[in-house]
XYZ file of C-alpha atoms in Angstrom:
567
model
C 124.535 98.273 110.186
C 124.679 102.076 108.919
C 127.719 102.671 107.108
C 128.700 99.051 106.540
C 130.608 98.827 103.147
C 129.990 95.464 101.060
C 131.015 94.550 97.729
C 127.365 93.492 96.139
C 125.947 92.765 92.769
C 122.343 92.456 91.308
C 119.679 94.960 92.137
C 121.680 96.471 94.944
C 124.799 96.911 93.115
C 126.246 100.394 93.599
C 124.064 100.881 96.553
C 126.839 100.565 99.209
C 129.577 102.361 96.790
C 128.438 105.688 98.141
C 129.148 104.547 101.906
C 131.541 106.554 103.939
C 134.904 105.110 103.868
C 136.395 106.477 107.024
C 139.411 104.616 107.883
C 139.213 102.004 105.049
C 142.537 103.711 103.658
C 144.232 102.334 106.829
C 143.542 98.657 106.595
C 146.031 97.477 104.313
C 148.856 98.806 106.626
C 147.254 98.521 110.105
C 144.265 96.215 110.016
C 143.742 95.998 113.759
C 143.722 100.051 114.036
C 141.399 100.247 111.386
C 139.146 97.546 112.814
C 139.164 99.354 116.126
C 138.481 102.825 114.197
C 135.426 101.278 112.291
C 133.999 99.846 115.529
C 134.179 103.497 117.135
C 132.620 104.926 114.169
C 129.727 102.564 114.238
C 129.156 102.927 117.787
C 129.114 106.830 117.444
C 126.566 106.437 114.134
C 124.180 104.315 116.254
C 124.620 106.657 119.303
C 123.461 109.283 117.022
C 120.678 107.085 115.437
C 119.282 106.218 119.041
C 118.561 109.852 119.884
C 115.224 109.911 118.393
C 114.094 106.789 120.089
C 115.417 108.189 123.187
C 113.567 111.790 122.825
C 110.433 109.950 121.993
C 110.370 107.852 125.269
C 110.961 110.999 127.119
C 108.423 113.357 125.320
C 105.676 111.165 124.620
C 106.323 108.746 127.669
C 106.069 111.542 130.311
C 102.621 111.209 131.974
C 101.639 108.493 129.595
C 98.349 107.664 131.683
C 97.429 111.291 132.153
C 94.558 111.552 129.541
C 91.714 109.258 129.958
C 91.115 106.111 127.946
C 88.573 106.270 125.008
C 86.263 103.822 123.469
C 88.451 102.104 121.276
C 91.239 101.583 124.051
C 88.378 100.448 126.174
C 87.786 97.640 123.587
C 91.239 96.730 123.949
C 90.908 96.310 127.612
C 87.573 94.286 127.222
C 89.151 91.939 124.461
C 92.663 91.343 125.783
C 91.513 91.005 129.465
C 89.770 87.661 128.649
C 91.666 84.289 128.729
C 93.393 83.025 125.521
C 90.566 80.667 124.683
C 87.704 83.399 125.311
C 89.736 85.877 123.095
C 90.230 83.131 120.081
C 86.311 82.497 120.473
C 85.505 86.015 120.101
C 87.971 86.588 117.007
C 86.154 83.742 115.332
C 83.279 86.136 114.399
C 84.612 89.508 115.279
C 87.517 91.782 115.211
C 89.911 89.417 113.903
C 91.996 91.927 112.215
C 93.172 92.853 115.768
C 93.792 89.491 117.120
C 97.618 89.576 117.204
C 97.184 92.924 118.961
C 94.931 91.204 121.419
C 96.955 88.304 122.427
C 100.076 90.704 122.695
C 98.105 93.054 125.054
C 96.799 89.983 126.814
C 100.242 89.233 128.029
C 100.868 93.109 128.759
C 97.856 93.226 130.978
C 99.047 89.981 132.646
C 102.253 91.770 133.538
C 101.522 95.233 133.960
C 97.593 95.569 134.696
C 95.164 97.809 132.997
C 96.094 100.961 133.864
C 96.112 103.561 131.352
C 99.920 104.128 131.274
C 100.555 100.177 131.147
C 98.086 99.767 128.061
C 99.925 102.453 126.314
C 103.425 101.318 127.057
C 103.466 98.902 124.012
C 102.734 101.501 121.584
C 104.900 103.971 123.239
C 108.028 101.367 122.887
C 106.851 100.500 119.491
C 107.009 104.249 117.993
C 110.297 104.771 119.754
C 111.818 101.745 117.688
C 110.014 102.909 114.582
C 111.923 106.355 115.361
C 115.239 104.560 115.681
C 114.448 102.398 112.569
C 113.614 105.614 110.340
C 116.831 107.300 111.690
C 118.634 104.440 110.535
C 117.049 104.274 107.149
C 117.706 107.843 106.668
C 121.594 107.455 107.386
C 121.493 104.548 104.872
C 119.547 106.570 102.038
C 121.792 109.810 102.925
C 124.934 107.618 102.084
C 123.934 106.248 99.279
C 122.997 109.978 97.891
C 126.570 111.172 99.164
C 124.620 113.668 101.315
C 126.438 115.551 103.974
C 126.675 114.251 107.302
C 124.671 111.121 106.556
C 124.248 110.227 110.350
C 122.968 113.649 110.998
C 120.349 113.419 108.443
C 119.146 110.034 109.652
C 118.822 111.467 113.153
C 117.212 114.587 111.656
C 114.649 111.950 109.903
C 113.867 110.156 113.202
C 113.427 113.525 114.949
C 111.018 114.848 112.334
C 108.965 111.707 112.889
C 108.867 112.099 116.653
C 107.714 115.768 115.946
C 104.829 114.708 113.931
C 101.531 115.117 116.227
C 100.024 112.031 114.959
C 103.063 110.008 116.181
C 102.189 111.389 119.660
C 98.876 110.585 119.250
C 99.227 106.860 118.556
C 102.284 106.585 120.926
C 100.042 107.438 123.512
C 97.064 105.094 122.467
C 96.414 101.484 123.356
C 95.744 100.544 119.758
C 97.695 98.506 117.214
C 98.896 101.461 115.016
C 102.439 102.288 116.739
C 103.083 98.543 116.291
C 102.100 98.646 112.704
C 104.341 101.502 111.982
C 107.023 99.755 113.827
C 106.892 96.791 111.669
C 106.562 98.762 108.509
C 109.501 100.972 109.124
C 111.542 97.990 110.105
C 110.653 96.301 106.794
C 111.639 99.237 104.773
C 114.995 99.285 106.436
C 115.301 95.513 105.858
C 114.354 95.752 102.149
C 117.225 98.153 101.718
C 119.480 95.818 103.289
C 118.206 92.877 101.511
C 118.363 94.801 98.035
C 122.098 95.861 98.888
C 123.328 92.468 100.406
C 121.185 89.877 98.396
C 121.700 86.987 101.026
C 118.727 85.205 102.228
C 119.123 86.263 105.947
C 118.235 89.690 105.167
C 115.397 88.558 102.706
C 114.018 86.179 105.643
C 114.106 89.173 108.235
C 112.376 91.119 105.512
C 109.736 88.644 105.338
C 109.071 88.374 109.032
C 108.753 92.044 109.175
C 106.200 92.315 106.309
C 104.267 89.460 107.511
C 104.058 90.980 111.202
C 103.114 94.234 109.555
C 99.935 92.582 107.932
C 99.291 90.535 111.135
C 98.964 93.716 113.101
C 96.725 95.364 110.580
C 95.789 93.703 107.462
C 95.564 96.785 105.426
C 98.993 97.705 106.223
C 100.042 94.792 104.135
C 99.462 97.138 101.030
C 103.192 98.099 101.923
C 104.349 95.494 99.643
C 102.940 97.645 96.911
C 105.416 100.562 97.396
C 108.093 98.238 98.015
C 107.352 96.269 94.727
C 107.553 99.779 93.065
C 110.554 100.775 94.751
C 112.631 97.443 93.557
C 111.056 97.780 90.101
C 112.585 101.362 89.916
C 115.940 99.742 91.426
C 115.827 97.213 88.882
C 115.428 99.477 85.915
C 118.047 101.725 87.109
C 120.544 98.854 87.441
C 119.825 97.686 83.979
C 120.339 101.304 82.689
C 123.599 101.265 84.496
C 124.839 98.098 83.066
C 123.737 99.073 79.541
C 125.595 102.224 79.879
C 128.616 100.491 81.013
C 128.141 97.911 78.417
C 126.503 99.185 75.241
C 126.202 95.656 73.660
C 123.319 94.997 76.493
C 123.074 92.558 78.995
C 121.693 89.854 76.730
C 124.779 89.680 74.302
C 126.553 86.465 74.388
C 130.041 85.786 76.124
C 129.980 88.042 79.355
C 132.861 87.541 81.336
C 132.941 85.432 84.548
C 132.636 88.559 86.789
C 129.925 89.992 84.728
C 127.421 87.036 84.697
C 126.417 86.901 88.524
C 125.912 90.731 88.234
C 123.467 90.289 85.511
C 121.879 87.315 87.154
C 121.298 88.952 90.260
C 118.557 91.265 88.842
C 116.042 88.374 88.435
C 117.689 86.463 91.568
C 116.891 89.355 93.969
C 113.348 90.016 92.493
C 112.403 86.363 92.849
C 113.622 86.259 96.433
C 111.416 89.267 97.425
C 108.225 87.483 95.626
C 109.199 84.280 97.377
C 109.187 86.052 101.201
C 106.485 88.324 100.043
C 104.183 85.236 98.924
C 105.463 83.126 102.209
C 104.180 86.208 104.379
C 100.677 86.264 102.265
C 100.604 82.548 103.311
C 100.907 83.485 107.010
C 98.453 86.303 106.902
C 95.749 84.360 104.777
C 93.774 83.120 107.708
C 93.330 86.252 109.168
C 92.494 87.848 105.658
C 89.854 85.041 105.311
C 88.183 85.923 108.880
C 88.489 89.756 108.208
C 86.791 89.425 104.910
C 83.784 87.348 106.516
C 83.863 90.215 109.186
C 83.701 93.168 106.889
C 80.618 94.504 108.221
C 82.607 95.552 111.031
C 83.638 98.754 109.037
C 80.016 99.610 107.786
C 80.511 102.629 109.729
C 83.020 103.991 107.265
C 81.715 106.566 104.549
C 82.924 107.118 101.030
C 86.141 109.496 101.499
C 86.092 112.398 99.300
C 87.929 115.717 99.092
C 87.543 116.580 102.864
C 89.071 113.250 103.725
C 92.130 113.807 101.701
C 92.523 117.346 102.890
C 92.149 115.841 106.589
C 94.931 113.208 105.742
C 97.286 115.940 104.360
C 96.743 117.967 107.390
C 97.139 115.090 109.765
C 100.658 114.121 108.238
C 101.645 117.728 107.774
C 100.972 118.350 111.800
C 98.875 121.294 110.873
C 97.471 123.634 108.115
C 100.220 125.975 108.800
C 102.730 123.317 108.471
C 101.684 121.943 105.372
C 103.228 124.103 102.680
C 106.403 123.972 104.415
C 106.351 120.433 105.036
C 105.452 119.870 101.390
C 108.138 122.024 99.680
C 110.832 120.458 101.705
C 109.742 116.826 100.917
C 109.258 117.896 97.336
C 112.840 119.321 97.440
C 113.998 115.842 98.906
C 112.318 114.217 96.013
C 113.570 116.666 93.191
C 117.230 116.696 94.633
C 116.984 112.653 94.230
C 116.025 112.764 90.829
C 118.518 115.499 89.708
C 121.356 113.448 91.248
C 123.873 111.923 89.223
C 125.018 109.212 89.170
C 121.377 107.864 90.273
C 121.503 105.024 92.725
C 119.223 101.960 92.523
C 117.535 102.917 95.804
C 117.324 106.236 97.099
C 114.961 108.617 99.408
C 112.807 109.251 96.559
C 112.270 105.745 95.338
C 111.629 104.419 98.705
C 109.912 107.055 100.564
C 107.618 108.492 97.852
C 105.766 105.026 96.815
C 105.627 104.343 100.654
C 104.030 107.691 101.598
C 101.384 107.784 98.316
C 100.338 104.393 97.343
C 98.724 103.042 100.664
C 96.492 106.097 100.821
C 95.816 106.187 97.386
C 95.079 102.562 97.019
C 92.361 102.531 100.193
C 90.956 106.102 98.993
C 90.263 104.539 95.464
C 88.806 101.268 96.769
C 86.649 103.085 99.022
C 84.945 104.755 96.178
C 83.332 101.224 95.818
C 83.494 99.848 99.433
C 84.508 102.247 102.107
C 87.659 100.679 103.855
C 89.686 104.134 104.493
C 90.281 105.768 107.717
C 93.374 107.897 108.282
C 94.298 105.870 111.117
C 95.002 102.928 108.606
C 97.917 104.720 106.786
C 99.742 106.027 109.895
C 102.531 103.589 109.160
C 103.514 106.050 106.076
C 104.404 108.610 108.254
C 108.342 107.530 108.303
C 108.281 108.097 104.674
C 107.478 111.667 105.092
C 110.092 112.124 107.807
C 112.846 110.811 105.259
C 111.599 112.923 102.525
C 111.800 116.184 104.497
C 115.106 115.386 106.215
C 116.346 114.622 102.637
C 115.051 117.873 101.219
C 116.996 119.593 104.265
C 120.142 117.903 103.287
C 119.790 118.481 99.581
C 119.390 122.153 100.691
C 122.674 121.865 102.675
C 124.274 120.298 99.872
C 123.205 122.826 97.349
C 124.454 125.970 99.561
C 127.764 124.087 100.193
C 128.134 124.079 96.450
C 127.832 127.760 96.035
C 130.792 130.140 96.258
C 129.515 131.490 99.429
C 129.051 127.744 100.799
C 132.472 126.851 100.003
C 133.789 130.168 101.635
C 131.583 129.529 104.987
C 132.148 125.963 105.214
C 129.838 124.495 107.916
C 127.584 127.531 107.846
C 125.918 126.024 104.626
C 123.782 124.351 107.231
C 122.334 127.636 108.407
C 119.321 127.608 105.739
C 118.204 124.233 106.886
C 118.425 125.283 110.484
C 116.227 128.225 109.817
C 113.648 125.704 108.098
C 113.802 123.866 111.424
C 113.218 126.564 113.596
C 110.191 127.458 111.747
C 108.916 124.162 111.684
C 109.484 123.603 115.667
C 107.701 127.157 116.199
C 104.719 125.872 114.378
C 104.615 122.209 115.554
C 104.573 123.519 119.292
C 100.766 124.192 119.071
C 99.410 120.992 117.404
C 101.647 118.990 119.652
C 100.145 120.600 122.748
C 96.633 120.148 121.534
C 97.363 116.568 120.940
C 97.876 116.180 124.666
C 94.621 117.760 125.712
C 91.447 115.732 126.830
C 89.518 116.928 123.754
C 91.922 115.515 121.615
C 90.057 111.947 121.636
C 86.502 111.434 121.271
C 85.620 110.539 124.730
C 86.604 110.800 128.319
C 85.580 107.730 129.897
C 87.491 108.550 133.287
C 85.004 111.661 133.638
C 81.865 109.485 132.806
C 82.763 107.139 135.346
C 83.246 109.638 137.934
C 79.997 110.994 137.031
C 78.175 107.843 137.531
C 80.340 107.017 140.832
C 79.144 110.593 142.155
C 75.490 110.206 141.210
C 74.554 106.704 141.363
C 72.106 104.968 143.708
C 71.356 101.409 144.817
C 69.113 99.797 142.577
C 69.694 102.352 139.450
C 69.678 100.479 136.318
C 71.384 101.461 133.046
C 70.424 101.473 129.169
C 72.786 101.878 126.475
C 71.286 103.747 123.351
C 72.462 102.129 120.995
C 73.777 99.211 122.486
C 77.526 99.583 121.089
C 77.642 102.633 123.566
C 78.269 99.885 126.412
C 81.890 100.072 125.467
C 81.724 103.373 127.607
C 81.530 101.218 130.610
C 84.566 99.104 129.857
C 87.348 101.607 130.326
C 86.724 102.220 134.060
C 83.940 99.720 135.022
C 83.706 100.054 138.574
C 80.726 102.195 139.105
C 78.848 100.582 136.052
C 78.981 97.165 137.897
C 76.866 98.654 140.580
C 74.141 99.503 137.976
C 71.712 96.973 136.434
C 72.324 96.432 132.762
C 68.822 96.216 132.112
C 68.989 95.326 128.182
C 71.906 92.595 128.460
C 71.185 89.079 127.683
C 74.697 87.576 127.404
C 77.913 89.414 128.608
C 80.446 90.275 125.943
C 82.490 87.300 127.182
C 79.609 84.860 127.205
C 78.392 86.268 123.701
C 81.787 85.793 122.405
C 81.661 89.544 121.003
C 82.897 92.873 122.116
C 79.431 94.328 123.418
C 77.494 91.461 124.462
C 73.773 90.635 123.076
C 70.411 92.181 123.966
C 67.237 90.727 125.120
C 64.096 91.198 123.142
C 61.816 94.231 123.848
C 59.252 91.904 125.447
C 61.792 91.021 128.122
C 63.263 94.395 128.553
C 59.743 95.543 129.140
C 59.342 92.986 132.101
C 62.722 94.308 133.287
C 61.534 97.764 133.283
C 59.018 97.051 136.110
C 60.085 98.145 139.649
C 62.868 100.408 138.260
C 62.941 103.829 139.795
C 66.013 105.455 138.125
C 67.862 104.653 134.883
C 70.866 105.946 133.398
C 71.047 106.277 129.492
C 74.295 106.274 128.132
C 74.551 107.644 124.371
C 76.429 109.627 121.846
C 76.019 113.100 121.370
C 73.138 112.236 119.039
C 71.338 110.732 122.159
C 68.928 113.365 122.912
C 67.926 113.369 119.371
C 67.361 109.816 119.492
C 65.287 109.860 122.440
C 62.824 112.390 120.555
C 63.110 110.740 117.212
C 64.172 106.848 117.541
C 65.424 105.209 114.203
C 63.824 101.709 113.800
C 61.336 99.782 115.489
C 63.474 98.029 118.207
C 64.686 101.692 119.213
C 61.299 103.088 119.282
C 60.178 100.475 121.405
C 62.912 100.807 123.958
C 62.529 104.760 123.988
C 58.886 104.320 124.547
C 59.708 102.328 127.818
C 61.188 105.597 129.216
C 57.779 107.594 128.834
C 56.956 107.164 132.538
C 60.215 108.708 133.154
C 61.134 112.191 133.609
C 64.653 113.895 132.960
C 66.576 114.240 136.334
C 69.865 115.603 134.770
C 71.975 115.475 131.856
C 75.592 115.517 131.395
C 77.525 116.059 128.061
C 81.171 114.956 128.167
C 82.743 115.770 124.788
C 81.078 113.586 122.040
C 79.061 111.400 124.861
C 75.967 112.175 126.788
C 74.819 110.686 129.942
C 71.141 111.181 131.016
C 69.658 110.229 134.339
C 65.907 109.438 134.455
C 63.419 109.137 137.341
C 60.007 107.400 137.287
C 56.928 109.584 137.885
């Protein structure tokens, strides 16, 4: 619980020593009154920390189904709408990395249906929980660093997380990134609790959270790397503190009974972390094996360069205009932790900085050999940036309060931090609005479906060019069911795949006989492909369209619908 005070040893020793001790002085004289006071204080603290989650539900939950589904969400419908045996049959050779998410969404669809709002609700709820977990983590770290108003600092971290445009994006998307972020944030909070407390129940809870993080996205299991760095730094600081307290060193013979557990706790707690991470790795290993076998699914990814790094920085910052401000405040949070004396084993810098930097850095580095990086895969690091930014604002307040003017003005020392927040809010409004506009997604499948519904005639056929564009029919499938899918051999369910299988060109040529009108569904490169087809199979398909003339063409964001008629 935020603000809980415990006497601990080992890697977390000293962690809770910075906790607020409101009401503790009264325990000796009026234990019952002190307990009541402590309960009230905890209720107030949690009420403050719940505010970011409530704000996210209200702001991002408003008109949740207004925006059209896009292609990735259509894949969610197609996969999760199947029976569980059909889902597992598909996962045995395609999209296994999303298996946990599809099973969850299978339940969601069974209960709530396939409306856009129903599909996005799990992501919304997950991001709300992540906001609360970010606030709780910020509160705990602020208490460690003895920052002013730790509950307020935690709430601020949660609200900064909510304000991030990328959080809005993935809170309103029926994919796994919101759930991954929730699990990663909870795991990071539980790491703090386990390091400070040391009991197996906290390490076991941490193990469950880190395993779920990997099950919802294998690449997010990289979170164990920054956590390892955090614990290594904590262990080094703990040893330094023990050495400073005992210049003879922890390896000298004859420590007192009280000292022995403290020294032994360093290795015990690290071994516990290794044990639970190993257990989590075992749990996720079947998914890892399947995912490695299906690695061709990410062949569409390109080797990231400077542009990819710049895109990631802007995405995390919220907008180009926000990057300098966010970077400076987050850097202030890091420097404040580095300059703090005494330095605690775990603070905002040792937890959040590795969490923010290392997952992206590892994926970017590996992608120079085999591309596996996409900005979406590191969304789970966004809470780390919110923690550093909130810590920076709290340190700014603490510095101002320590000056002569700050001591004279009291609570007015918060004014500089408030001014920074005002500038931040002014700059984030525009990117927040743009994230809620139709063109913030690559596709508008609702509009595509409406065009087909308005213009299709009995007997019309449809050709998807290339075949993976069949996903455009899965978001709002009703009008497409009235079209003859002329190239389809086996449906996605029958083929145990996401897009089904295609007939050979010879069979396709026979099917074209008697077709008078045909829809060609393609991406923005579709018109170019019709003029310059790539590969023998595509050339043969395009050749079958030669007897047809173009009736009408519609451009819908990045997608193209072309209606052809014979003669």
